[in-house]
CSV table of C-alpha atoms and ligand atoms in Angstrom, one decimal:
chain,number,residue,atom,x,y,z
A,1246,MET,CA,-40.3,126.8,49.6
A,1247,SER,CA,-38.8,123.3,50.0
A,1248,ALA,CA,-35.4,122.9,51.5
A,1249,PRO,CA,-32.5,122.4,49.0
A,1250,THR,CA,-31.6,118.8,48.4
A,1251,GLU,CA,-28.2,117.7,49.8
A,1252,PRO,CA,-25.9,116.3,47.2
A,1253,VAL,CA,-25.5,112.6,47.8
A,1254,THR,CA,-21.8,112.5,47.1
A,1255,THR,CA,-19.9,115.0,49.2
A,1256,THR,CA,-16.3,116.0,49.0
A,1257,ARG,CA,-16.0,115.6,52.8
A,1258,THR,CA,-14.0,112.6,53.8
A,1259,LEU,CA,-16.1,110.0,55.7
A,1260,LEU,CA,-13.8,107.1,55.9
A,1261,ALA,CA,-10.0,107.3,56.0
A,1262,VAL,CA,-7.1,104.9,56.6
A,1263,GLU,CA,-3.8,106.6,57.6
A,1264,GLY,CA,-0.4,105.1,57.5
A,1265,LEU,CA,-1.9,101.6,57.7
A,1266,THR,CA,0.5,98.7,57.9
A,1267,ILE,CA,-1.1,95.2,58.1
A,1268,GLY,CA,0.4,91.8,58.2
A,1269,TYR,CA,-0.1,88.3,59.6
A,1270,SER,CA,3.3,86.9,60.1
A,1271,GLY,CA,6.4,87.8,58.1
A,1272,ALA,CA,6.3,90.7,55.5
A,1273,PRO,CA,3.4,93.1,55.7
A,1274,VAL,CA,0.5,92.5,53.3
A,1275,ILE,CA,-0.2,96.3,53.2
A,1276,GLU,CA,2.4,98.9,54.1
A,1277,ASP,CA,1.9,102.5,55.1
A,1278,MET,CA,-1.3,103.0,53.2
A,1279,ASP,CA,-3.3,106.2,53.1
A,1280,LEU,CA,-6.8,106.2,51.6
A,1281,THR,CA,-9.6,108.7,51.9
A,1282,ILE,CA,-13.2,108.0,50.8
A,1283,PRO,CA,-15.8,110.8,50.7
A,1284,GLY,CA,-19.3,110.4,52.0
A,1285,GLY,CA,-21.6,108.9,49.3
A,1286,ALA,CA,-18.8,107.5,47.1
A,1287,VAL,CA,-18.8,104.0,45.7
A,1288,VAL,CA,-15.2,102.9,45.5
A,1289,ALA,CA,-14.1,99.6,43.8
A,1290,LEU,CA,-11.1,98.0,45.6
A,1291,LEU,CA,-9.3,96.0,43.0
A,1292,GLY,CA,-6.2,93.9,42.7
A,1293,ALA,CA,-5.0,90.4,42.0
A,1294,ASN,CA,-5.5,87.4,44.2
A,1295,GLY,CA,-3.8,88.0,47.5
A,1296,ALA,CA,-3.3,91.7,47.0
A,1297,GLY,CA,-4.8,92.4,50.3
A,1298,LYS,CA,-8.4,93.5,49.6
A,1299,THR,CA,-10.0,91.3,52.2
A,1300,THR,CA,-7.3,92.1,54.7
A,1301,LEU,CA,-8.0,95.8,54.2
A,1302,LEU,CA,-11.8,95.4,54.6
A,1303,ARG,CA,-11.3,93.3,57.7
A,1304,THR,CA,-9.0,95.9,59.2
A,1305,VAL,CA,-11.5,98.6,58.6
A,1306,SER,CA,-14.3,96.6,60.3
A,1307,GLY,CA,-12.0,95.7,63.2
A,1308,LEU,CA,-11.6,91.9,62.6
A,1309,VAL,CA,-7.8,92.4,61.9
A,1310,THR,CA,-5.6,94.6,64.1
A,1311,PRO,CA,-3.1,96.7,62.1
A,1312,ARG,CA,0.6,96.8,63.0
A,1313,ALA,CA,0.5,100.5,62.6
A,1314,GLY,CA,-1.7,103.3,61.4
A,1315,ARG,CA,-5.4,104.2,62.0
A,1316,VAL,CA,-8.9,103.9,60.7
A,1317,VAL,CA,-11.0,107.0,60.9
A,1318,LEU,CA,-14.7,107.3,60.5
A,1319,ASP,CA,-16.1,110.8,60.3
A,1320,GLY,CA,-13.2,112.2,62.2
A,1321,VAL,CA,-13.3,109.5,64.9
A,1322,ASP,CA,-10.4,107.2,65.3
A,1323,LEU,CA,-11.8,103.6,65.3
A,1324,THR,CA,-8.5,101.8,65.8
A,1325,ALA,CA,-9.0,100.9,69.4
A,1326,LEU,CA,-12.8,100.2,69.0
A,1327,SER,CA,-14.3,96.7,68.9
A,1328,VAL,CA,-16.2,95.4,65.9
A,1329,GLU,CA,-19.5,96.0,67.7
A,1330,ASP,CA,-18.6,99.6,68.4
A,1331,ARG,CA,-17.7,100.1,64.8
A,1332,VAL,CA,-21.1,98.6,63.7
A,1333,ARG,CA,-22.8,101.0,66.1
A,1334,ARG,CA,-21.0,103.9,64.5
A,1335,GLY,CA,-22.2,102.9,61.1
A,1336,LEU,CA,-19.9,100.4,59.5
A,1337,ALA,CA,-21.3,97.2,58.0
A,1338,GLN,CA,-19.4,94.4,56.4
A,1339,VAL,CA,-20.6,91.7,54.1
A,1340,PRO,CA,-17.9,89.1,54.1
A,1341,GLU,CA,-17.1,86.8,51.2
A,1342,GLY,CA,-19.2,83.7,51.1
A,1343,ARG,CA,-22.7,85.2,51.5
A,1344,SER,CA,-23.4,83.6,54.9
A,1345,VAL,CA,-27.0,83.8,56.0
A,1346,VAL,CA,-28.7,81.8,58.8
A,1347,ALA,CA,-29.7,78.7,56.9
A,1348,GLU,CA,-32.5,77.7,59.3
A,1349,LEU,CA,-34.2,81.0,59.4
A,1350,SER,CA,-36.5,82.5,56.8
A,1351,VAL,CA,-35.5,85.5,54.6
A,1352,GLU,CA,-37.7,87.7,56.8
A,1353,GLU,CA,-36.2,86.4,60.0
A,1354,ASN,CA,-32.7,86.9,58.7
A,1355,LEU,CA,-33.6,90.5,57.9
A,1356,HIS,CA,-35.1,91.1,61.3
A,1357,LEU,CA,-31.9,89.7,62.8
A,1358,GLY,CA,-29.9,92.3,60.8
A,1359,ALA,CA,-32.1,95.1,62.1
A,1360,LEU,CA,-32.0,94.0,65.7
A,1361,TRP,CA,-28.6,95.6,66.3
A,1362,LYS,CA,-29.5,99.1,65.4
A,1363,ILE,CA,-33.3,99.4,65.4
A,1364,PRO,CA,-34.7,98.8,68.9
A,1365,GLY,CA,-38.5,98.9,68.3
A,1366,ARG,CA,-40.3,95.9,66.7
A,1367,LYS,CA,-42.6,98.2,64.8
A,1368,GLU,CA,-39.7,100.2,63.4
A,1369,ARG,CA,-37.9,97.0,62.5
A,1370,ARG,CA,-40.9,95.8,60.6
A,1371,ALA,CA,-41.0,99.2,58.7
A,1372,ALA,CA,-37.3,99.0,57.9
A,1373,VAL,CA,-37.7,95.4,56.5
A,1374,ALA,CA,-40.8,96.4,54.5
A,1375,GLU,CA,-38.9,99.4,53.0
A,1376,LEU,CA,-36.0,97.1,52.0
A,1377,TYR,CA,-38.4,94.8,50.1
A,1378,GLU,CA,-39.1,97.7,47.7
A,1379,THR,CA,-35.5,97.5,46.5
A,1380,PHE,CA,-35.0,93.8,47.0
A,1381,GLU,CA,-38.1,92.6,45.1
A,1382,PRO,CA,-36.8,89.0,44.7
A,1383,LEU,CA,-36.4,88.7,48.5
A,1384,ALA,CA,-40.0,90.0,49.0
A,1385,ARG,CA,-41.2,87.1,46.9
A,1386,ARG,CA,-39.1,84.7,48.9
A,1387,ARG,CA,-39.8,86.1,52.4
A,1388,ARG,CA,-41.0,82.9,53.8
A,1389,SER,CA,-38.3,80.7,52.3
A,1390,LEU,CA,-35.5,79.4,54.6
A,1391,GLY,CA,-31.9,80.5,54.0
A,1392,HIS,CA,-30.9,77.0,52.8
A,1393,GLN,CA,-33.6,77.0,50.2
A,1394,LEU,CA,-32.3,80.1,48.4
A,1395,SER,CA,-30.1,80.1,45.3
A,1396,GLY,CA,-26.6,81.5,45.5
A,1397,GLY,CA,-27.7,84.8,44.1
A,1398,GLU,CA,-30.7,85.1,46.5
A,1399,ARG,CA,-28.4,84.3,49.4
A,1400,GLN,CA,-25.9,87.0,48.3
A,1401,MET,CA,-28.9,89.4,48.0
A,1402,LEU,CA,-30.0,88.5,51.5
A,1403,ALA,CA,-26.6,89.0,52.9
A,1404,LEU,CA,-26.5,92.4,51.4
A,1405,ALA,CA,-30.0,93.3,52.4
A,1406,ARG,CA,-29.3,92.1,56.0
A,1407,ALA,CA,-26.4,94.5,56.2
A,1408,LEU,CA,-28.4,97.4,54.8
A,1409,VAL,CA,-31.4,97.0,57.0
A,1410,ALA,CA,-29.5,98.5,59.9
A,1411,ARG,CA,-28.9,101.6,57.7
A,1412,PRO,CA,-25.1,101.7,57.8
A,1413,ARG,CA,-23.2,104.8,56.7
A,1414,VAL,CA,-20.4,102.7,55.1
A,1415,LEU,CA,-20.8,99.3,53.5
A,1416,LEU,CA,-17.7,97.0,53.2
A,1417,LEU,CA,-18.5,94.4,50.6
A,1418,ASP,CA,-16.2,91.5,49.8
A,1419,GLU,CA,-16.4,89.8,46.4
A,1420,PRO,CA,-20.2,89.7,46.2
A,1421,SER,CA,-20.0,88.4,42.6
A,1422,LEU,CA,-18.0,85.3,43.4
A,1423,GLY,CA,-19.5,82.2,41.8
A,1424,LEU,CA,-22.7,83.9,40.6
A,1425,ALA,CA,-24.0,84.0,37.0
A,1426,PRO,CA,-23.4,87.3,35.1
A,1427,ARG,CA,-27.1,88.1,35.1
A,1428,VAL,CA,-27.3,87.8,38.8
A,1429,VAL,CA,-24.2,89.8,39.3
A,1430,ALA,CA,-25.6,92.6,37.1
A,1431,GLN,CA,-28.8,92.6,39.2
A,1432,LEU,CA,-26.9,92.8,42.4
A,1433,MET,CA,-24.7,95.6,41.1
A,1434,GLU,CA,-27.7,97.5,40.0
A,1435,ILE,CA,-29.3,97.2,43.4
A,1436,LEU,CA,-26.1,98.5,45.0
A,1437,ARG,CA,-25.8,101.4,42.6
A,1438,GLU,CA,-29.4,102.4,43.1
A,1439,THR,CA,-29.2,102.1,46.9
A,1440,ALA,CA,-26.0,104.2,47.1
A,1441,GLN,CA,-27.5,106.9,44.9
A,1442,ARG,CA,-30.8,107.1,46.7
A,1443,THR,CA,-29.5,106.9,50.3
A,1444,GLY,CA,-26.0,108.4,50.1
A,1445,LEU,CA,-24.5,105.1,51.3
A,1446,THR,CA,-20.7,105.0,51.1
A,1447,VAL,CA,-19.4,101.7,49.6
A,1448,LEU,CA,-16.0,100.0,49.5
A,1449,LEU,CA,-16.4,97.1,47.1
A,1450,ALA,CA,-13.6,94.6,46.9
A,1451,GLU,CA,-14.0,92.7,43.6
A,1452,GLN,CA,-12.1,90.3,41.2
A,1453,ASN,CA,-14.9,91.1,38.7
A,1454,VAL,CA,-13.3,94.4,37.7
A,1455,THR,CA,-15.7,95.2,34.9
A,1456,SER,CA,-18.8,94.8,37.1
A,1457,ALA,CA,-17.3,96.8,40.0
A,1458,LEU,CA,-16.1,99.6,37.8
A,1459,SER,CA,-19.5,99.8,36.1
A,1460,ILE,CA,-21.1,101.1,39.3
A,1461,ALA,CA,-18.1,102.7,41.0
A,1462,ASP,CA,-17.2,106.4,41.1
A,1463,ARG,CA,-13.6,105.5,41.7
A,1464,GLY,CA,-11.3,102.6,41.5
A,1465,VAL,CA,-8.4,101.9,43.9
A,1466,VAL,CA,-6.0,99.2,42.7
A,1467,LEU,CA,-3.8,97.3,45.2
A,1468,GLY,CA,-0.5,95.8,44.2
A,1469,LEU,CA,2.6,94.7,46.1
A,1470,GLY,CA,1.3,96.0,49.4
A,1471,GLU,CA,0.4,99.5,48.2
A,1472,ILE,CA,-2.0,101.5,46.2
A,1473,VAL,CA,-0.8,101.5,42.6
A,1474,ALA,CA,-3.7,103.5,41.2
A,1475,ASP,CA,-6.5,105.6,42.6
A,1476,ALA,CA,-8.5,107.3,39.9
A,1477,PRO,CA,-12.0,107.7,38.5
A,1478,ALA,CA,-13.5,104.4,37.6
A,1479,ALA,CA,-13.7,105.2,33.9
A,1480,ASP,CA,-10.0,106.0,33.8
A,1481,ILE,CA,-9.1,102.7,35.4
A,1482,ALA,CA,-11.3,100.8,33.0
A,1483,ALA,CA,-9.6,102.6,30.1
A,1484,ASP,CA,-6.0,101.9,31.1
A,1485,PRO,CA,-4.9,98.7,29.4
A,1486,ALA,CA,-1.4,98.8,31.0
A,1487,LEU,CA,-2.9,98.9,34.5
A,1488,ARG,CA,-5.4,96.2,33.7
A,1489,HIS,CA,-2.7,94.0,32.3
A,1490,ALA,CA,-0.2,94.5,35.1
A,1491,TYR,CA,-2.5,94.3,38.1
A,1492,LEU,CA,-5.9,93.1,37.1
A,1493,GLY,CA,-5.2,90.2,34.9
A,1494,PHE,CA,-6.9,91.1,31.7
B,2058,ATP,P1,-8.6,87.3,47.1
B,2058,ATP,O1,-9.1,88.1,46.0
B,2058,ATP,O2,-7.9,86.0,46.7
B,2058,ATP,O3,-9.5,87.1,48.3
B,2058,ATP,P2,-7.3,89.5,48.6
B,2058,ATP,O4,-6.8,90.6,47.7
B,2058,ATP,O5,-8.5,89.6,49.3
B,2058,ATP,O6,-7.3,88.1,47.7
B,2058,ATP,P3,-6.2,88.8,51.1
B,2058,ATP,O7,-7.2,87.7,51.3
B,2058,ATP,O8,-6.3,90.0,51.9
B,2058,ATP,O9,-6.1,89.2,49.6
B,2058,ATP,O10,-4.7,88.1,51.4
B,2058,ATP,C1,-3.6,88.9,51.3
B,2058,ATP,C2,-2.4,88.1,51.8
B,2058,ATP,O11,-2.5,87.8,53.2
B,2058,ATP,C3,-2.3,86.8,51.1
B,2058,ATP,O12,-0.9,86.5,50.9
B,2058,ATP,C4,-2.9,85.8,52.0
B,2058,ATP,O13,-2.3,84.5,51.9
B,2058,ATP,C5,-2.5,86.4,53.4
B,2058,ATP,N1,-3.5,86.1,54.4
B,2058,ATP,C6,-4.8,86.4,54.4
B,2058,ATP,N2,-5.5,86.0,55.5
B,2058,ATP,C7,-4.5,85.4,56.3
B,2058,ATP,C8,-4.6,84.9,57.6
B,2058,ATP,N3,-5.7,84.8,58.3
B,2058,ATP,N4,-3.4,84.4,58.1
B,2058,ATP,C9,-2.3,84.5,57.4
B,2058,ATP,N5,-2.2,85.0,56.2
B,2058,ATP,C10,-3.3,85.5,55.6
């Protein structure tokens, strides 16, 4: 008899922020925030320009130090850990701007992403080959250099490069920015499929509310330094007052 299949989305908290206060100078951007994300969930992080979405992602990944509070991954307090240690523990961030190494080929960029976590060359090659099955457009462009790619292909490469190291949690900042709707839909579909298949946990900051909610289990809306809504994605999408007040449509 085969072993029972684990459900991909669990109710166990994988990532949490507790009492998080973050600011640069002056008033805090985010104040005393609590947020828990179960393993395998896809959470859309929404809010107007300047609401603090990027700041929150950068704090989770360790690029910004909070004034107070902590970031916890699988029960381990990450607050004092470096960015590198957080990556080793399974966090990956794809920052806004889809940066890839312009002088390297698609394949070399992917190997670079794998270098961190997968020590053997053979294993790295296998991880990249596996990724091409999901990212078919990248497989076709594997010999192209970063600077030869379209905006959509670069975003796809930035996403694939983060995933090749098999993170547990992906922090994704505005992947849709500046891309055509068709390309955004393709990216979102890849993300949804990957999360479902692998149990990857995703925190997706997006201005493109409709696209983000179309693949998310849950939506978290930031406004005035705090969480103003945290609900199933369908409920957020169906709430005109919330959309109008905080999401601009
Ligand atoms: P957007 O969707 O426009 O990227 P956001 O929700 O991601 O917005 P943040 O980029 O986190 O918001 O910005 C939140 C606030 O913090 C804004 O008022 C912004 O001006 C400020 N801010 C962001 N980065 C810095 C920084 N490095 N130094 C000072 N202030 C900053």
